[in-house]
Tab-separated table of C-alpha atoms in Angstrom:
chain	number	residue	atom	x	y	z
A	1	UNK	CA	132.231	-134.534	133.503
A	2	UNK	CA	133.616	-131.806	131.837
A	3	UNK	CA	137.567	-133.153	133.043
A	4	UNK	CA	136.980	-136.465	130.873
A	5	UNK	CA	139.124	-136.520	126.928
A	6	UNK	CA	136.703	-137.624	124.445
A	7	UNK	CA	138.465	-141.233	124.463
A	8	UNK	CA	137.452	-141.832	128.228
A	9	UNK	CA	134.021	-140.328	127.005
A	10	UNK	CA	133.775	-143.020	124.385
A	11	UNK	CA	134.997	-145.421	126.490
A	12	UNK	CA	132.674	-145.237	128.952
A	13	UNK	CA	129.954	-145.975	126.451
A	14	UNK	CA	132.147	-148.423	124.722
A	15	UNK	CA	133.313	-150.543	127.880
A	16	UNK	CA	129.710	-150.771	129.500
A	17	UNK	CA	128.925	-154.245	129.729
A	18	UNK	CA	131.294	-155.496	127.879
A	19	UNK	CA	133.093	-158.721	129.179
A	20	UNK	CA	135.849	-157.752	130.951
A	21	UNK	CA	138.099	-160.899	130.735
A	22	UNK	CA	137.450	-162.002	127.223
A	23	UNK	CA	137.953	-160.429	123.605
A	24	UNK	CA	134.866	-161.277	121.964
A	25	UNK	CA	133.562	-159.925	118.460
A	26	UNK	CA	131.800	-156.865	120.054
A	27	UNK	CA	134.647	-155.938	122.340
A	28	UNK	CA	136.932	-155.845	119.375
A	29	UNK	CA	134.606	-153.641	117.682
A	30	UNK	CA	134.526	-151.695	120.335
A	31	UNK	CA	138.252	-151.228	121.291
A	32	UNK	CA	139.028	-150.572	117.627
A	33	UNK	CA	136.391	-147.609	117.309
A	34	UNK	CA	138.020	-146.221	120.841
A	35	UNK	CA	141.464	-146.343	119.144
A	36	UNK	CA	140.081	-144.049	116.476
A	37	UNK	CA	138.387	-141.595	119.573
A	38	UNK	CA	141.747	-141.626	120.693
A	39	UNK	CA	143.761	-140.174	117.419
A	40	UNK	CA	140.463	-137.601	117.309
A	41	UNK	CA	141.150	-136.868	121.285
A	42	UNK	CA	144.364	-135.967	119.981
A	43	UNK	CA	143.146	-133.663	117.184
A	44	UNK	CA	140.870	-132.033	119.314
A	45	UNK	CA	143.738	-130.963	122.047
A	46	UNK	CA	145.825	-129.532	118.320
A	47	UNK	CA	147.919	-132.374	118.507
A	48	UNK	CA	147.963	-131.990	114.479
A	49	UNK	CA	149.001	-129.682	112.317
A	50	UNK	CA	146.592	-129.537	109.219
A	51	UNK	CA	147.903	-128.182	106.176
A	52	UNK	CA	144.970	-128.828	102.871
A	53	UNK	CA	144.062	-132.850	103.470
A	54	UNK	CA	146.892	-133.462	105.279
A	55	UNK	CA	147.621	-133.725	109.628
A	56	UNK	CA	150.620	-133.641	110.709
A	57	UNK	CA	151.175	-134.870	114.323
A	58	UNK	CA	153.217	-132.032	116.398
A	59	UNK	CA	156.398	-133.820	117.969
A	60	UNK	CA	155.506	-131.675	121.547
A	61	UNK	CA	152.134	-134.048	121.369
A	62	UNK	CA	154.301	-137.336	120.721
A	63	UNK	CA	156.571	-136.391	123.658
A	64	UNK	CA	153.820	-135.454	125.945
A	65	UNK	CA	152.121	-138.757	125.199
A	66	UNK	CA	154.245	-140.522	127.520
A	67	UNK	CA	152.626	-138.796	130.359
A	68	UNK	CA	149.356	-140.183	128.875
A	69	UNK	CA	149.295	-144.075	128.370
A	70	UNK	CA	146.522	-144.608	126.690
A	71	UNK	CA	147.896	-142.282	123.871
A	72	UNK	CA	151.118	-143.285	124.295
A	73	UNK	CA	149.906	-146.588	123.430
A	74	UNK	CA	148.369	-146.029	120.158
A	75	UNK	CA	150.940	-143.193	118.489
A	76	UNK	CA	153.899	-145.305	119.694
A	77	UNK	CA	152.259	-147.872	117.714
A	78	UNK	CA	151.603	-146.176	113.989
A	79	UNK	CA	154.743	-143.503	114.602
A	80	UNK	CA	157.499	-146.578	115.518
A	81	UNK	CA	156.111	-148.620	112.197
A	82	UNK	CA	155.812	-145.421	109.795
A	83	UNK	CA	158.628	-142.606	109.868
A	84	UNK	CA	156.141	-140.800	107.925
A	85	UNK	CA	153.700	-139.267	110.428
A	86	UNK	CA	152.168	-137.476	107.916
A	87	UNK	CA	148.560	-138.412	106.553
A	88	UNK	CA	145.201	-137.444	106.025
A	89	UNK	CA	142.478	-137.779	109.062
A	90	UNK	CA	141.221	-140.856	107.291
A	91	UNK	CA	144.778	-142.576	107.457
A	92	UNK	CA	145.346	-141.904	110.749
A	93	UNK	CA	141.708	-143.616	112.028
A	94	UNK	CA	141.880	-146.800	109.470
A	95	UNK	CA	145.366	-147.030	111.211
A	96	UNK	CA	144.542	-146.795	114.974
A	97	UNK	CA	141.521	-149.229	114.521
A	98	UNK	CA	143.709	-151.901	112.317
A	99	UNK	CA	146.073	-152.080	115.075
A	100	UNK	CA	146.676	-155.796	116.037
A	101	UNK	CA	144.877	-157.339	118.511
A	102	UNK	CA	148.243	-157.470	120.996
A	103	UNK	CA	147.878	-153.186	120.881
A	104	UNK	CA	144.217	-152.980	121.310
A	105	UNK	CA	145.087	-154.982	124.711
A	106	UNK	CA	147.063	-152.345	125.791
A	107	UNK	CA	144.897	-149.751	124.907
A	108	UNK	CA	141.845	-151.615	126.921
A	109	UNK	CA	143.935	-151.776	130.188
A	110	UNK	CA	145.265	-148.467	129.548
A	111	UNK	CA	142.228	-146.594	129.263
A	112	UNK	CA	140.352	-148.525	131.695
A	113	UNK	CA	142.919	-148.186	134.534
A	114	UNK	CA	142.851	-144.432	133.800
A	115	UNK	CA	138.828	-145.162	134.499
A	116	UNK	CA	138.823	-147.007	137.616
A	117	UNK	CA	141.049	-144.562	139.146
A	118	UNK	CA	138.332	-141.735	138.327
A	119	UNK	CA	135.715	-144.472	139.633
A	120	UNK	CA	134.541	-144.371	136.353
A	121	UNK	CA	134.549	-147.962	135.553
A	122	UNK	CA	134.438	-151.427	137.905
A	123	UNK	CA	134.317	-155.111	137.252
A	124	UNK	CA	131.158	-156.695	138.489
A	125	UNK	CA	129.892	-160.332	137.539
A	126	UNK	CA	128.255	-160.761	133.820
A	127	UNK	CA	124.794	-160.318	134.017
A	128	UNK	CA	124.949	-163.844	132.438
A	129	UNK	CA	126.089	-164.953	135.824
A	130	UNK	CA	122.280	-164.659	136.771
A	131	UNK	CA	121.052	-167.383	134.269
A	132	UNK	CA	120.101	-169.980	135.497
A	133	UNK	CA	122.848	-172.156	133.978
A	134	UNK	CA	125.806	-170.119	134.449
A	135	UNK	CA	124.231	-169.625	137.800
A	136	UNK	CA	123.664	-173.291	139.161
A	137	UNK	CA	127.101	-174.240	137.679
A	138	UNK	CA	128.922	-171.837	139.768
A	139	UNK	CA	130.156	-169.888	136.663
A	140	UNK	CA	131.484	-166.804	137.096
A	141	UNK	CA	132.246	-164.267	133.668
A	142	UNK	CA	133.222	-160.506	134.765
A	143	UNK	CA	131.826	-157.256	132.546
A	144	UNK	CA	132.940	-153.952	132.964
A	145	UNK	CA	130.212	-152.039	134.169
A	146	UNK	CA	130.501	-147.759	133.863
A	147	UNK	CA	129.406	-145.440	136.217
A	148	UNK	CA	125.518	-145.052	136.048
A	149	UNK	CA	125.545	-141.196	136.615
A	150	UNK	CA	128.654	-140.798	134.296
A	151	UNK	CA	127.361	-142.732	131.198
A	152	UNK	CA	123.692	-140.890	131.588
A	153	UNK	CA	125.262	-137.631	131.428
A	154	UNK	CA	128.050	-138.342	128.462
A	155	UNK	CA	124.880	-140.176	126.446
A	156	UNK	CA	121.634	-137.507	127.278
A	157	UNK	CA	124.475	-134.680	126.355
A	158	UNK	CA	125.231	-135.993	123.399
A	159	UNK	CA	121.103	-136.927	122.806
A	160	UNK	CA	120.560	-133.212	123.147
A	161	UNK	CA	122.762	-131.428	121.698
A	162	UNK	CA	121.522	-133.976	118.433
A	163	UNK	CA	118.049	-133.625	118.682
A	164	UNK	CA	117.417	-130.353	119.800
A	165	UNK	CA	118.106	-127.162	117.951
A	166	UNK	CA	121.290	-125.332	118.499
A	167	UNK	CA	125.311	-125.551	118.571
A	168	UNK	CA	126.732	-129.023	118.232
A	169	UNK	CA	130.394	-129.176	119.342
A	170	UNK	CA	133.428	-130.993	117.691
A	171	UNK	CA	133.437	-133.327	120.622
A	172	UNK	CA	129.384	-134.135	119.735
A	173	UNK	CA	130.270	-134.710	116.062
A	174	UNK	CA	133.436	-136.706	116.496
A	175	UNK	CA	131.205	-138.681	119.383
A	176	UNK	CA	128.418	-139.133	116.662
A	177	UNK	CA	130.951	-140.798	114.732
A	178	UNK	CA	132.039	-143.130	117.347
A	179	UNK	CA	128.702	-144.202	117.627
A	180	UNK	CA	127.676	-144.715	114.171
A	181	UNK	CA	131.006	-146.631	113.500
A	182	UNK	CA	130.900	-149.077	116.574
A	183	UNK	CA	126.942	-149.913	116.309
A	184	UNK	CA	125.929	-148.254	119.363
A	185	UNK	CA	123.302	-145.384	117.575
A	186	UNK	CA	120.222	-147.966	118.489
A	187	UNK	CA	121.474	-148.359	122.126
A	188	UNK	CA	120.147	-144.650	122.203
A	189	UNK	CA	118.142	-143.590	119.533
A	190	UNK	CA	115.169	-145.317	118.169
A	191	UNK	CA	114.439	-146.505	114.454
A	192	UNK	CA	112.245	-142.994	114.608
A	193	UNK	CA	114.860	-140.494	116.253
A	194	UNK	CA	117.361	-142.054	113.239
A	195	UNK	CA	115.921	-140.047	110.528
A	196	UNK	CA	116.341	-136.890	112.504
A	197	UNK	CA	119.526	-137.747	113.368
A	198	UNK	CA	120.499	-138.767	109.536
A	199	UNK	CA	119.018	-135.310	108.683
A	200	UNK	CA	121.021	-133.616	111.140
A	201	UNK	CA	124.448	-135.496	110.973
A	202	UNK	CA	123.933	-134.152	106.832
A	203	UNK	CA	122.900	-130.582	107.551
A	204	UNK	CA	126.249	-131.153	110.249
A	205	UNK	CA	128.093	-132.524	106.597
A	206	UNK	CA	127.024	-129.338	104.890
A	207	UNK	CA	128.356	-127.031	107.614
A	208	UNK	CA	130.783	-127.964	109.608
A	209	UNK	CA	134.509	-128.814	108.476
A	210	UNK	CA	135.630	-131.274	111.145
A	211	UNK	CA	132.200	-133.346	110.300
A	212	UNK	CA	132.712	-132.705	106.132
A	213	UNK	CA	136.005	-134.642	106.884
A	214	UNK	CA	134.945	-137.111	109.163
A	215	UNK	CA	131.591	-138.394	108.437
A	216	UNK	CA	132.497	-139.837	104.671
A	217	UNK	CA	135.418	-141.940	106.676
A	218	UNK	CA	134.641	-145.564	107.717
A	219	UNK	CA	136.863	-148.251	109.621
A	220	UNK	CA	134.820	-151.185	109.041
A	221	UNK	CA	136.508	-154.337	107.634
A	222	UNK	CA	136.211	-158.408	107.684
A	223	UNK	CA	133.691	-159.830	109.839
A	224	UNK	CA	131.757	-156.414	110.074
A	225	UNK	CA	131.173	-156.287	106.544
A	226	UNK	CA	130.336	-159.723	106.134
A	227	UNK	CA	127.592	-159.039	108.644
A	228	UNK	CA	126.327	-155.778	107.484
A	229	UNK	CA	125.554	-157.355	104.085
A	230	UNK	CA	123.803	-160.492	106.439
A	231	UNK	CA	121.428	-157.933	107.485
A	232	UNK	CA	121.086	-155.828	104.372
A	233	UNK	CA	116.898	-156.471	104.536
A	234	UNK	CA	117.162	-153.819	107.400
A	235	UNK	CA	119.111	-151.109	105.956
A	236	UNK	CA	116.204	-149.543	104.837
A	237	UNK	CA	115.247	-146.893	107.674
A	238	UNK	CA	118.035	-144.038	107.094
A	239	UNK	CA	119.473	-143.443	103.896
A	240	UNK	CA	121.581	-140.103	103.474
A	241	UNK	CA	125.052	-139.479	102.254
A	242	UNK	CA	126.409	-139.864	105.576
A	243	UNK	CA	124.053	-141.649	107.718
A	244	UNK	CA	123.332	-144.741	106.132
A	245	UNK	CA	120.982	-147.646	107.627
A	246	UNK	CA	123.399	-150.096	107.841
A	247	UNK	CA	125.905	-148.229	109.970
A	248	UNK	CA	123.011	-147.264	112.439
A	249	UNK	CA	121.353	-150.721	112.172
A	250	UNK	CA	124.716	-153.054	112.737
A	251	UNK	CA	123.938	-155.111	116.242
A	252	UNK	CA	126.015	-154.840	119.013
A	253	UNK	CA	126.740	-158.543	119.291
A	254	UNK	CA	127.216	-160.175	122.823
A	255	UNK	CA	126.735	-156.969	124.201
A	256	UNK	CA	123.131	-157.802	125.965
A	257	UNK	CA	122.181	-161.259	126.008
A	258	UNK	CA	118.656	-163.189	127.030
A	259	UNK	CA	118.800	-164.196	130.552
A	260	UNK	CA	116.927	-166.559	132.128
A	261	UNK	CA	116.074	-166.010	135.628
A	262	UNK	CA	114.409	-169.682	137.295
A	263	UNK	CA	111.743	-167.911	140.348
A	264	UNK	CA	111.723	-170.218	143.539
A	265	UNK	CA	107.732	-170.512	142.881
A	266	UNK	CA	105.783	-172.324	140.117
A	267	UNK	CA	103.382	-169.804	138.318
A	268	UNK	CA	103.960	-167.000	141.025
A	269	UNK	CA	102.428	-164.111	140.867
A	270	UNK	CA	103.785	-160.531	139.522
A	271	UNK	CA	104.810	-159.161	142.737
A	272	UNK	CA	107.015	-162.573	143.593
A	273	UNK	CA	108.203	-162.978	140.274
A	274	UNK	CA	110.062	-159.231	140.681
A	275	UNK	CA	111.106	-159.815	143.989
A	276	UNK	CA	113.519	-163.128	142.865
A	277	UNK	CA	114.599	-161.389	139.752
A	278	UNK	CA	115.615	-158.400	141.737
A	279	UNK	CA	117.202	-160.772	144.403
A	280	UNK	CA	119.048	-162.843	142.028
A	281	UNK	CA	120.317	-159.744	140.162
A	282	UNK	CA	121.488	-157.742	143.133
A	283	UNK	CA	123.092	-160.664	144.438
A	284	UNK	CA	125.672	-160.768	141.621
A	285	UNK	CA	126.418	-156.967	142.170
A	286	UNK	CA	123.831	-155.642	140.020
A	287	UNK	CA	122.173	-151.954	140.087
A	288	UNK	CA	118.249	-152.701	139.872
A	289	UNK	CA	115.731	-150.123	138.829
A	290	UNK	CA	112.271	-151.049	137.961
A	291	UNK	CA	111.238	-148.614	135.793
A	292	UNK	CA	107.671	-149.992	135.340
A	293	UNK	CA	105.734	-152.645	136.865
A	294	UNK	CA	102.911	-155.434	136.085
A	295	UNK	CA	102.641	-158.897	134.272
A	296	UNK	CA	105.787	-157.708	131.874
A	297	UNK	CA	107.708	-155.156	134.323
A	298	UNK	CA	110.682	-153.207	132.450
A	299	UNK	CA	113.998	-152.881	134.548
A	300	UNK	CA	117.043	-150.724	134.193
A	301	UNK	CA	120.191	-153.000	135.230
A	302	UNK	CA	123.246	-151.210	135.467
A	303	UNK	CA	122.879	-149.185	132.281
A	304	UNK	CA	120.714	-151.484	130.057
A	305	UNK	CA	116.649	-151.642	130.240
A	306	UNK	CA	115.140	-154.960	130.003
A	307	UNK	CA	112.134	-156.273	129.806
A	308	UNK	CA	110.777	-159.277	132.255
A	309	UNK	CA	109.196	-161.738	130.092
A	310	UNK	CA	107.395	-164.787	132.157
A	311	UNK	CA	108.747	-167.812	130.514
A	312	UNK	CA	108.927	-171.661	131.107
A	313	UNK	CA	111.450	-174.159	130.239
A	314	UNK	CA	110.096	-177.603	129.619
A	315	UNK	CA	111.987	-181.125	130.349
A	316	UNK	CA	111.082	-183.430	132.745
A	317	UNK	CA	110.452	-180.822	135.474
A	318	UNK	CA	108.830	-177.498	134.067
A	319	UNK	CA	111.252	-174.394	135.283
A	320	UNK	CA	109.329	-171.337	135.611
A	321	UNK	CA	110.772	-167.933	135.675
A	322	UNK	CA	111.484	-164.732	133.699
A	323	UNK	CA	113.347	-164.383	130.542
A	324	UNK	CA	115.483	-161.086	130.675
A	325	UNK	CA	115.242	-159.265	127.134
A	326	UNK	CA	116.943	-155.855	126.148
A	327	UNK	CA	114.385	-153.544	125.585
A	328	UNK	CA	114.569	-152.335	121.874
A	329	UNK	CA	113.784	-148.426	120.839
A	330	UNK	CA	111.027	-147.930	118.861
């Protein structure tokens, strides 16, 4: 993987599972945190020129941008509106991720053509195409879904380099950052990994120049702040300078939902109530791995783990089957 820019990196994460057709809350987060990977793609390749606080974007950078859509797509947009191109790395994030929603269109298609044609990224149906609703109405919602090998290497790299002693690269802190800003640090590390992480992103604060820069910066604004302070009873796990709960502990919304799957049995047993869940799943295009088995088995779909639950719904016929849950880290 060593051939992908950190914004395909990102993207990859950012992308997975997200619906494909639609721009809902969490997709908007997301696109607006992989505009900001994109100006920090840039700095990484020395496509500024720093001089104290300030970044200068090199005119040989804006010019090859055109070979690069994605990019082209994002500097086009702050350089056409401001003559100045001159600001510090804080300016140059808040303004990629406040682009209007028109822009961070063209950034999604951009970057995720420049996916598909590394076989990087697909469109499959919505995993909410299995419940049973969506299902017996003949609904059909598309996700993007990333490619399984691809997003295990980009997210274990990233998981070791952060919780194991040694060198952490620019491309690990800036990737760090992406996380923490989009909501995606419990999607893989749990509540306890967190304060090691906190502890580490400081130490990372104290030592290292790109992260002293970037780590104070956030690109939050309207409905995410109205519900980080919604869920300010949880912020209590991490608190450091530059690892706050909040930022680690801010839901990806829409981004896994509760599924239920109806079985073709009442009350069957374990081993039949797998076998329609898998069948229903892989029958919408779905990658099935049971990772454990029993009365409450634990599948990996695609990239997400879930737990089975065995659950009812009551009207004038009961419905048996199993409710599909994202598995939480703990």
């Amino acid at each position: 993987m060593t051939n992908l820019k950190l914004g395909q990196s990102f993207s990859i994460i950012a992308l997975n599972a997200q619906r494909s057709l639609e721009m809902t809350t969490a997709k908007k987060v997301a696109l607006r945190c992989m505009a900001a990977a994109v100006i920090l793609e840039i700095y990484l390749d020395g496509g500024f020129t720093q001089t104290g606080k300030q970044f200068v974007l090199n005119k040989a950078m804006l010019e090859q941008s055109q070979t690069i859509p994605y990019r082209e797509v994002i500097l086009t947009s702050i350089v056409r509106k401001n003559a100045q191109t001159t600001g510090e790395l804080s300016w140059w994030l808040k303004k990629a991720a406040r682009l209007p929603e028109r822009k961070l269109r063209q950034l999604e298609h951009a970057i995720s053509d420049s996916l598909k044609e590394m076989n990087l990224l697909e469109e499959i149906s919505h995993i909410l195409g299995c419940d049973l609703y969506f299902h017996s109405a003949g609904v059909d919602i598309k996700e993007y879904r990333s490619d399984i090998q691809a997003y295990s290497t980009i997210t274990e790299s990233a998981r070791a380099e952060l919780l194991e002693e040694g060198l952490v690269t620019d491309e690990t802190i800036c990737l760090v950052w992406l996380l923490r800003e989009s909501g995606c640090m419990l999607d893989f590390f749990s509540r306890s990994e967190l304060v090691g992480i906190s502890a580490g992103m400081y130490k990372l604060y104290q030592n290292e120049p790109l992260a002293k820069v970037l780590f104070p910066i956030r690109i939050h604004s309207g409905i995410e702040l109205i519900l980080k302070k919604l869920l300010r009873m949880k912020t209590g796990v991490v608190r450091t300078q530059v690892g706050s709960g909040m930022n680690f502990l801010f839901p990806m919304l829409e981004r896994s939902q509760a599924i239920f799957i109806d079985t073709e049995q009442m009350l069957p047993n374990a081993v039949k109530r797998l076998h329609d869940v898998r069948g229903r799943l892989e029958s919408k295009g779905h990658t099935v791995t049971v990772l454990h088995k029993g009365q409450i088995p634990t599948l990996k779909v695609d990239n997400i783990v879930y737990e089975a639950i065995p659950h009812a719904i009551y009207g004038r016929v009961p419905i048996h089957g199993v409710r599909l849950i994202p598995k939480p880290l703990f």
